[in-house]
Structure formats: structure tokens, C-alpha cells
Coordinates of C-alpha atoms and ligand atoms in Angstrom, one line a residue:
X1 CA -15.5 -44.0 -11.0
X2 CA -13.8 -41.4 -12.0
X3 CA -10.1 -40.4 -10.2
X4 CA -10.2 -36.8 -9.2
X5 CA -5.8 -36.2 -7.8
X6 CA -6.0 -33.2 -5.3
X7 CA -1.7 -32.4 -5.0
X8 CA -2.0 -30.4 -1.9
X9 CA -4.3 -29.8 1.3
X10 CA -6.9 -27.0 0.8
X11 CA -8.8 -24.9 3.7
X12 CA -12.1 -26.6 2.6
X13 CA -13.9 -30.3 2.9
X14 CA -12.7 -31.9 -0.4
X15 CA -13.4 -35.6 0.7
X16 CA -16.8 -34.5 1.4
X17 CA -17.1 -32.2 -1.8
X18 CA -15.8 -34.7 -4.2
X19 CA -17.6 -38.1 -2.5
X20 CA -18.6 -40.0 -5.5
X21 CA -15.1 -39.5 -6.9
X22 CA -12.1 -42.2 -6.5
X23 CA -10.2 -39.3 -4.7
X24 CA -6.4 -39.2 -4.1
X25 CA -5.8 -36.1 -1.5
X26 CA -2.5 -35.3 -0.4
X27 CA -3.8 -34.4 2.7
X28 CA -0.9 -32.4 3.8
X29 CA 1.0 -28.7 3.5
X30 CA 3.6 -29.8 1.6
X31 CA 3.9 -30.4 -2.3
X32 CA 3.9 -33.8 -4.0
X33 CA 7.6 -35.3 -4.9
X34 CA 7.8 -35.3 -8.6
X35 CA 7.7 -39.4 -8.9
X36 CA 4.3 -39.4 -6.7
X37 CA 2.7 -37.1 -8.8
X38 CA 3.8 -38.7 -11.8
X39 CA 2.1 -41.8 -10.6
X40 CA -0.9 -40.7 -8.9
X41 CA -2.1 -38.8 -12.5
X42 CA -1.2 -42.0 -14.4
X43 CA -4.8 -42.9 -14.3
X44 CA -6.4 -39.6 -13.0
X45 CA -9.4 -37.8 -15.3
X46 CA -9.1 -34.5 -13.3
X47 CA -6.4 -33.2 -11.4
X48 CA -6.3 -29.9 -8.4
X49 CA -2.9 -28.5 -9.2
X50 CA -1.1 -26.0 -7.2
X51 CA 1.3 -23.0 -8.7
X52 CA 4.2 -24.8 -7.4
X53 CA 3.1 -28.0 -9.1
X54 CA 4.9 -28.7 -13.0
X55 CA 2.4 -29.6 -15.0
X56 CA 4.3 -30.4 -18.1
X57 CA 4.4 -32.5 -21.6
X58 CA 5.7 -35.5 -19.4
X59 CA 2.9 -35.2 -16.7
X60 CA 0.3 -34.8 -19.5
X61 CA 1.8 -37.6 -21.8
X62 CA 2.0 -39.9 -18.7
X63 CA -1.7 -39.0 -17.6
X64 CA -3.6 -41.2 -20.8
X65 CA -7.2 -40.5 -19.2
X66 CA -6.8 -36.8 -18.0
X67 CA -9.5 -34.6 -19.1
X68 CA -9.4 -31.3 -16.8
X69 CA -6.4 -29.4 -14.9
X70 CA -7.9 -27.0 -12.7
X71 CA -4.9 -25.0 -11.1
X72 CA -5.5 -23.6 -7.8
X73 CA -4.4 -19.9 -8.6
X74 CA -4.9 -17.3 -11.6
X75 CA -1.5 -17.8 -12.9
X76 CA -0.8 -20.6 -14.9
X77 CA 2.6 -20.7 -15.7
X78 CA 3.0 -23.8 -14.0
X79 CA 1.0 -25.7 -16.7
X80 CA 2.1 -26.3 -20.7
X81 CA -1.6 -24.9 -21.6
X82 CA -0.9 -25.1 -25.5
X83 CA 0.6 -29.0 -24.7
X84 CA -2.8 -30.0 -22.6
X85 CA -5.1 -28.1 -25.0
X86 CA -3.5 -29.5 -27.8
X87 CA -4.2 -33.4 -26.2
X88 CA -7.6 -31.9 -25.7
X89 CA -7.1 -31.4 -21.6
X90 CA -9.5 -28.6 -20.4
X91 CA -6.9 -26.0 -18.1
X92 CA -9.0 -23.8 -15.8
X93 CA -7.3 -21.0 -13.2
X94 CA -9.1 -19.7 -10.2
X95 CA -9.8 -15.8 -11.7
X96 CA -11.8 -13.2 -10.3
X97 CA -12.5 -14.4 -7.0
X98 CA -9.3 -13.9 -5.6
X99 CA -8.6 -10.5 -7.5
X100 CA -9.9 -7.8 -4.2
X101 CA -7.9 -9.7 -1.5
X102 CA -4.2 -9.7 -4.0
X103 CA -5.0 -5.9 -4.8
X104 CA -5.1 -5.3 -0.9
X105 CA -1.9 -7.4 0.0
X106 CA 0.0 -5.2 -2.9
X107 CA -1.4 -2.1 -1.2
X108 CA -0.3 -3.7 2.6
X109 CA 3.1 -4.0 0.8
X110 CA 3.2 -0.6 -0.6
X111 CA 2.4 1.2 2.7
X112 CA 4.5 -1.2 4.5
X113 CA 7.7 -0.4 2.7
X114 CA 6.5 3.2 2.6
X115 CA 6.2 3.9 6.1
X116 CA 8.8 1.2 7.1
X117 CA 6.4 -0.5 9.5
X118 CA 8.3 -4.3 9.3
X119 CA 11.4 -2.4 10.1
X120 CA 10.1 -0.2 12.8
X121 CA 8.3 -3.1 14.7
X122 CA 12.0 -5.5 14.3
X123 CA 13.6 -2.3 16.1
X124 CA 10.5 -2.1 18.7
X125 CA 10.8 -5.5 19.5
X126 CA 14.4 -5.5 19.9
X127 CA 14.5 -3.0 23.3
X128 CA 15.6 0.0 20.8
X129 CA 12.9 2.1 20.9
X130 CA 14.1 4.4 23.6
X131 CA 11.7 7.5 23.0
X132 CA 10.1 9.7 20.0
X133 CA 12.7 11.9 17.9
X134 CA 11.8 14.2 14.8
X135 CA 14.1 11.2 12.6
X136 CA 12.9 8.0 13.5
X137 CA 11.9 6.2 10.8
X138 CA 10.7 8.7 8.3
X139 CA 9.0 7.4 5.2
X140 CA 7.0 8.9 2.3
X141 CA 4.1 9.5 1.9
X142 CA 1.4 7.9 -0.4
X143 CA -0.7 10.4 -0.9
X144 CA -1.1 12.6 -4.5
X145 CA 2.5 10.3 -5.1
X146 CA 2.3 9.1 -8.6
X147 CA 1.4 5.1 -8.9
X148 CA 2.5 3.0 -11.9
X149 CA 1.0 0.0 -12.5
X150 CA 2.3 -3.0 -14.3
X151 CA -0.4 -5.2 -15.4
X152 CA -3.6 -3.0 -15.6
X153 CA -6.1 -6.1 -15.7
X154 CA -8.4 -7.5 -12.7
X155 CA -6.0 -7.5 -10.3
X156 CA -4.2 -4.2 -11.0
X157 CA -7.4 -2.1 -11.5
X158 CA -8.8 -3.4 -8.2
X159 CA -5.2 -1.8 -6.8
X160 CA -6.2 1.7 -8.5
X161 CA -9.1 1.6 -7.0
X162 CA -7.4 1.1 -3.7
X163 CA -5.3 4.2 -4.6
X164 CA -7.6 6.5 -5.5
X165 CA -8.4 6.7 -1.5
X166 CA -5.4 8.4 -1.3
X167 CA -6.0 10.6 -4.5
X168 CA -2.7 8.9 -5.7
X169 CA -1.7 9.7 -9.8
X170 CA -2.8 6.4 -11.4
X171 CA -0.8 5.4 -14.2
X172 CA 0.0 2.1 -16.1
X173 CA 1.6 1.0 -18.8
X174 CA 1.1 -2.5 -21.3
X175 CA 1.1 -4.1 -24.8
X176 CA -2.7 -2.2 -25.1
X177 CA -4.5 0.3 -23.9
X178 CA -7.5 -0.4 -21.4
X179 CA -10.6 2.1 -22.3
X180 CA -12.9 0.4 -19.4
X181 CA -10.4 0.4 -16.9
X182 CA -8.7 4.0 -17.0
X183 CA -12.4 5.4 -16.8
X184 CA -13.5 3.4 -13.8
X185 CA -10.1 3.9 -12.4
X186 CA -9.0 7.9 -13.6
X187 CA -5.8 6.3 -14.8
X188 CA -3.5 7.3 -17.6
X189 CA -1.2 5.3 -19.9
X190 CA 2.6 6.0 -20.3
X191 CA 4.7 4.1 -22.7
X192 CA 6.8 2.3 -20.5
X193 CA 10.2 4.2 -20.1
X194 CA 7.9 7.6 -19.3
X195 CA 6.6 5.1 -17.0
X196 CA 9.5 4.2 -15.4
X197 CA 11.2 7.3 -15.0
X198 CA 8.5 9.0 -13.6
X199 CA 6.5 6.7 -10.8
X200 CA 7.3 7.1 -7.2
X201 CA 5.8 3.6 -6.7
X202 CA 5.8 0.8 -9.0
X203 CA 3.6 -2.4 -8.8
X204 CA 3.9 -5.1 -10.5
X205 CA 0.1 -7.1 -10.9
X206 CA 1.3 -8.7 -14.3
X207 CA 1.2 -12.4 -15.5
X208 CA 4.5 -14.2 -15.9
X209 CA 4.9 -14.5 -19.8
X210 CA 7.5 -14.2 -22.6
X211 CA 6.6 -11.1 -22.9
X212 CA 7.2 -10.3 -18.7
X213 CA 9.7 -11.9 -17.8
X214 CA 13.3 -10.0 -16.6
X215 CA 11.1 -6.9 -17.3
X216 CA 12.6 -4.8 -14.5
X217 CA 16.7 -5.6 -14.8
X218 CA 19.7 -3.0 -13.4
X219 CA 18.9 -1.1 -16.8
X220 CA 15.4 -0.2 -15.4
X221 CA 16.4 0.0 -12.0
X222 CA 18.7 3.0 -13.2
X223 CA 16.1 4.8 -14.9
X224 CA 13.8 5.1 -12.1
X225 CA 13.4 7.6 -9.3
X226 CA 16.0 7.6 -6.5
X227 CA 13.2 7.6 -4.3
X228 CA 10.8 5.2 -5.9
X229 CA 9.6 1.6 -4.1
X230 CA 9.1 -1.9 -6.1
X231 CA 6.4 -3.9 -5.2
X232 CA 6.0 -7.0 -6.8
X233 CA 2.9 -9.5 -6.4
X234 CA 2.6 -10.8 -10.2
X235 CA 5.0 -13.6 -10.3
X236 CA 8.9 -13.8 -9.5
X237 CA 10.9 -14.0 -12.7
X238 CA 9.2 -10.7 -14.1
X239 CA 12.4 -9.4 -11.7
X240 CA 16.0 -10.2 -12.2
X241 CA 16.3 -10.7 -8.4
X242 CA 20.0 -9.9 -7.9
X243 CA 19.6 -6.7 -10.0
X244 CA 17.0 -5.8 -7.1
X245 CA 19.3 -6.7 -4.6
X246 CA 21.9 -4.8 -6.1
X247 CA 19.1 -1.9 -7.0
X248 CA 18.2 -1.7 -3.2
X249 CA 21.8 -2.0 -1.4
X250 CA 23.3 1.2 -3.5
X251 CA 20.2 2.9 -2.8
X252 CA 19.6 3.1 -6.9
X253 CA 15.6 3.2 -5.5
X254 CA 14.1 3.5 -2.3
X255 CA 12.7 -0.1 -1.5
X256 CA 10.8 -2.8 -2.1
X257 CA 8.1 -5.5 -1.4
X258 CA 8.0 -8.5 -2.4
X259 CA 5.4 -11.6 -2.6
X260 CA 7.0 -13.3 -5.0
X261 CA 10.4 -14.5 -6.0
X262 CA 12.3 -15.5 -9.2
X263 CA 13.0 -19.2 -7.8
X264 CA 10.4 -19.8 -5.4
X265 CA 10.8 -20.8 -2.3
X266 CA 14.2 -19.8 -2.4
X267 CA 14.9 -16.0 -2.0
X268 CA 18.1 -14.2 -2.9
X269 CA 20.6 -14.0 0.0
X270 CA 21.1 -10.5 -0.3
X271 CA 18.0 -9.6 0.1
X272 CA 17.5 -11.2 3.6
X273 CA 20.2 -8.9 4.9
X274 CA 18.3 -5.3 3.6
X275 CA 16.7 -3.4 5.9
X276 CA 14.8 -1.3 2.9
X277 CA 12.9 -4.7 1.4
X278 CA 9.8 -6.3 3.4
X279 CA 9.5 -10.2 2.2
X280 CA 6.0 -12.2 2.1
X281 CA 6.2 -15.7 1.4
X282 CA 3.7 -15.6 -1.6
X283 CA 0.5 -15.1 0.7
X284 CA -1.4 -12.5 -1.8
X285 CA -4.5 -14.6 -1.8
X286 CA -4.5 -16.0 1.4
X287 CA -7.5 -14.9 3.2
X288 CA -9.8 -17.6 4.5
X289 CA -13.1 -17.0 2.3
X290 CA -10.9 -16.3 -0.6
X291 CA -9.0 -19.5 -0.5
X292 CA -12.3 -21.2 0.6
X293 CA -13.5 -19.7 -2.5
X294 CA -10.5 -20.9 -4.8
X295 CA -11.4 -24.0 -3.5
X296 CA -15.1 -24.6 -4.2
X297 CA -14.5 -23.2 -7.6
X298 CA -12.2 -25.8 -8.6
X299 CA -14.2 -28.6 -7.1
X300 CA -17.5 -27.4 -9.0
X301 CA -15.4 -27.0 -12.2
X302 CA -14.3 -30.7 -12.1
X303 CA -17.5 -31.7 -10.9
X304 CA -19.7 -29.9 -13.4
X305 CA -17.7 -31.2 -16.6
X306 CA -17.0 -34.8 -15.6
X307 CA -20.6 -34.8 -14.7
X308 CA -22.6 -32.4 -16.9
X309 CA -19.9 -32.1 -19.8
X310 CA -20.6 -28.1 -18.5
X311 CA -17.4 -26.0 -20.2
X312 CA -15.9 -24.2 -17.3
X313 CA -16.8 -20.6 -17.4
X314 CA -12.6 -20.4 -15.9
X315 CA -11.4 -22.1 -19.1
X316 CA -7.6 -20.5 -19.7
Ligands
NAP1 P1 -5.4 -10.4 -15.7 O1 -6.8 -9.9 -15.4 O2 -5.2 -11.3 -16.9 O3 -4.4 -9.2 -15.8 C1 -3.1 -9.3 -16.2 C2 -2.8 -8.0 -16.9 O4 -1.4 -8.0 -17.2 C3 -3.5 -7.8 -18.2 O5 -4.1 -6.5 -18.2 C4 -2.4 -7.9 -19.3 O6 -2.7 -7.1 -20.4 C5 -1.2 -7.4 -18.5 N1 0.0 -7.8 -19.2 C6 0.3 -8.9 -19.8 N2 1.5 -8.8 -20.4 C7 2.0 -7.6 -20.1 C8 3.1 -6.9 -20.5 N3 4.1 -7.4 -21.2 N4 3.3 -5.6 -20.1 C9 2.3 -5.0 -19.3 N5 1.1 -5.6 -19.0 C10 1.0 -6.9 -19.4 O7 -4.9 -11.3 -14.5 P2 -5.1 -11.0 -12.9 O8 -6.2 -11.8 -12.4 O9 -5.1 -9.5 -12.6 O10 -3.7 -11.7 -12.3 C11 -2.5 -11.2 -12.7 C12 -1.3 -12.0 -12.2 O11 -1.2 -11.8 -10.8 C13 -1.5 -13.6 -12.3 O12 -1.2 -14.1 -13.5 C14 -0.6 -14.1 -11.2 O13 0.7 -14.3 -11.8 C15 -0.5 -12.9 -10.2 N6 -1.1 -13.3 -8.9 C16 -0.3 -13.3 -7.8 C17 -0.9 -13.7 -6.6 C18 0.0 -13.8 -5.4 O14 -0.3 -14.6 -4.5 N7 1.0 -12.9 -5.2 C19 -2.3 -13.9 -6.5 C20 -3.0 -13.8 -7.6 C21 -2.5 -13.5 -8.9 P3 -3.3 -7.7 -21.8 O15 -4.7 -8.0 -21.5 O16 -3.0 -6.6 -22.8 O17 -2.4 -9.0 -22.1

């Protein structure tokens, strides 16, 4: 029979989904301790990982019978992909499915830190709204502001499209130009320090890579507008978080959103003290059908290649 490790507990029915299968569910909301992963994927042939899951040469050299990873996210920087492909492991991701429901947390980000709606209900709730004035709380607006997106694929484009209701200037930059996209979008390309100097909002949609990581630093922070907002939802480490923190306290840019951080869970200490910064705890796909979704696609992946010998059509 084969041994099917689920790390963490999922919004969906996996003992029923996976019966037939020797199943090991850690049927709870917290990760696996290293040592109990280790040893539940000692004998496993298909394993349910989460992002915050390592899924490294030790975990793969350990696991003798493992056949499939299927990670419970797009990004799959958690995994040594070229390692498990290498040993002949198939590595799938979740893509797609979740790509609308991300797009519209990075758009509830932007407006949030926009129109400074965390901050103004913390002052609301706290007795101090004592009556309307001309300068409470004034924001910026979104509308015909220029958009820069960082990581113009699924995720990215379906933000665009999210803009374009507010006739926003859609631009992006990238290693490559993306025909398909700007057309069904009406964005432009900028090489990245036009980019940079010249978007009142910037969102970051991008994988973590070598080629992403400590992208935005002090030395783009500086080139920006005074004025401009951050939003990331790609992955932490694209941002050198102190250089944020220092960005937003001397007002080098106008704020930020975040949904991810450079060492997840923990988030910089400076940044819980600004007032100009709303925080998510990495929720961009968390919607029930989408996580349902997530779910059922990883099941059926395992499912349909231990069974069938189908190649997952969400092969990385
Ligand atoms: P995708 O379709 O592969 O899009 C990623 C885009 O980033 C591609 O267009 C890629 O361009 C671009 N890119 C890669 N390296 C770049 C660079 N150095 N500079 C500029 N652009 C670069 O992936 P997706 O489905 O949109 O997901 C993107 C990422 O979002 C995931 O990898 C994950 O980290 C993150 N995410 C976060 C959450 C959350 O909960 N916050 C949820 C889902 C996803 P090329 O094609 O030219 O490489």
C-alpha cells in the first residue's frame, strides 16, 4: 500500500480522498518538527508539502521510496526541485487555481495602504474618532495613478486586470517581455530603474529566485517616488526587510503592504511599530474554494500518478 505523508491539516476530507492509501495526516494547524518529518517520509511514495515545509537533499536522500512532492502552493522555493528531479522525484505546485483570489488580496493591500483603512479603523476603535474634519486620514488615490508590476505572469496579469477598473497606467518590468499579456492587459514594459522611478504603486507578484531575491534594497527604495506604496505578495526575501523599515520610518516612500516576509513567521520589529505599513500573515490564497481547490488538486495529482502513472499536468 502505498504511504501518502500529508505535513499539515487542509480545509478538505483527505482521509476520505486518499482511502486506499497508508495515510500519515498531521491532522493539525501547525507544521511538522523537522525530526517527525524526517521520519514519517522515510518510507513515504508521495508526500503533501506545505511552503513552510524544507524539502531538501537530506529529506529527499532520507525518503528511498518517494516518487511525487506535490507542494501545497505555486511557489516552490521550499523544495530542491533540480535535487528531487535529479533522483527522479516528480515536484508539482498548485498553479492557476489560486492565481484570481492572490491578485485580489494584492489589490485589498493596495487600496488598504492607499486609503489607510487598517489605520483608520485602529483609531475608530480606539474612542478617537471624535467627528469629520477636511484632514482625517487623507490618502491617494488609485485611480489613472501609474501601477508597476513586478512579476508580469498569472498572478500579476490577473492584478492588471484588477487595475484597469480604475483606468490605472499598467506597467511592468522583467527578464522578458510578455506579448500575450500586455495586449490582454494594455500594459507597457519599462526597464526596471524607469520602472522604479516612475510608479506611484509597486507590486511585487514575482517568484522567489536567484534572480529576485533583495531586489528592492535602500538603493531602490531611494530611487522611487516620495509618494509611492510597496506591496509585496510574491515571497519575503525579494525585500531586504530592514531597508523597508528604514524606507517607511524616514518617509523615503509612502507605505506599504505586506503578505509576506523575509524570515517567515517572524516579521521585523520595526515594522510592527509603523503606522504607514498594513501586515497580513501570508493569507493571499486563503479563500475557502481556493484552498479547497489547492487541495483536491494535490490529492488527484498523487492519486493519478501512483495509480495511472498520469504525468501531472502541474509538473514544476
Ligand atoms: P508565474 O505565472 O510563474 O509568474 C511569475 C512571473 O515572475 C513570471 O512572469 C516571471 O517571468 C516573473 N519573474 C521571474 N523572475 C523575475 C525577475 N527577476 N524580474 C521580474 N520578473 C520576474 O507565477 P504566479 O502563479 O503568478 O505566482 C508568482 C509567485 O507568487 C509565486 O511563485 C509565489 O511565490 C507567489 N504567491 C504568493 C502567494 C501568497 O499567499 N502571498 C500566493 C500565491 C503565489 P519569466 O516568465 O520571464 O521568468
Amino acid at each position: 500500500m502505498n504511504k501518502v505523508v500529508v505535513t499539515q491539516k487542509l480545509p478538505y476530507p483527505v482521509v476520505e480522498k486518499l482511502s486506499g492509501y497508508n495515510i500519515f495526516y498531521n491532522d493539525k494547524d501547525t507544521q511538522m518538527d523537522r525530526n517527525e518529518l524526517l521520519m514519517q517520509t522515510t518510507d513515504a511514495d508521495a508526500i503533501v508539502s506545505m511552503l513552510s515545509d524544507r524539502i531538501d537533499k537530506e529529506l529527499i536522500d532520507n525518503a528511498k521510496k518517494l516518487k511525487i512532492i506535490v507542494n501545497y502552493a505555486v511557489g516552490f522555493n521550499n523544495i530542491d526541485v533540480v535535487y528531487a528531479k535529479e533522483k527522479g522525484i516528480v515536484v508539482c505546485n498548485t498553479p492557476h487555481i489560486l492565481t484570481e483570489t492572490t491578485a485580489e488580496l494584492a489589490f485589498a493591500l493596495m487600496i488598504s495602504v492607499a486609503r489607510r483603512v487598517v489605520e483608520a479603523d485602529r483609531f475608530t476603535r480606539g474612542g478617537r474618532f471624535k467627528g469629520w474634519t477636511p484632514n482625517l486620514f487623507l490618502g491617494t488615490d488609485l485611480y489613472r495613478k501609474r501601477v508597476g508590476i513586478f512579476g508580469f505572469g498569472r498572478i500579476g496579469q490577473a492584478f492588471a486586470r484588477c487595475c484597469r477598473g480604475f483606468e490605472m497606467d499598467i506597467v511592468y518590468t522583467g527578464k522578458s517581455r510578455k506579448f500575450d499579456g500586455e495586449l490582454l492587459t494594455n500594459a507597457k514594459y519599462l526597464p526596471f530603474e524607469e520602472f522604479v522611478s516612475t510608479s506611484d504603486f509597486i507590486v511585487v507578484t514575482a517568484p522567489l529566485n536567484e534572480s529576485t531575491r533583495y531586489t528592492f534594497t535602500i538603493d531602490t527604495f531611494k530611487k522611487m517616488k516620495r509618494d509611492a506604496i510597496f506591496i509585496n505578495v510574491g515571497r519575503g526575501p525579494i525585500v531586504k526587510e530592514s531597508d523597508l523599515a528604514f524606507a517607511l520610518k524616514n518617509h523615503l516612500i509612502r507605505g506599504a503592504g505586506l503578505d509576506v516576509y523575509e524570515n517567515e513567521p517572524e516579521v521585523h520589529p520595526e515594522l510592527i511599530d509603523l503606522e504607514n505599513v498594513v501586515l497580513l500573515p501570508h493569507i493571499g490564497s486563503a479563500t475557502e474554494d481556493t484552498r479547497y481547490n489547492m487541495a483536491d488538486l494535490c490529492i488527484r495529482s498523487i492519486r493519478n500518478f501512483l495509480e495511472k502513472g498520469e504525468r501531472p499536468w502541474n509538473e514544476v
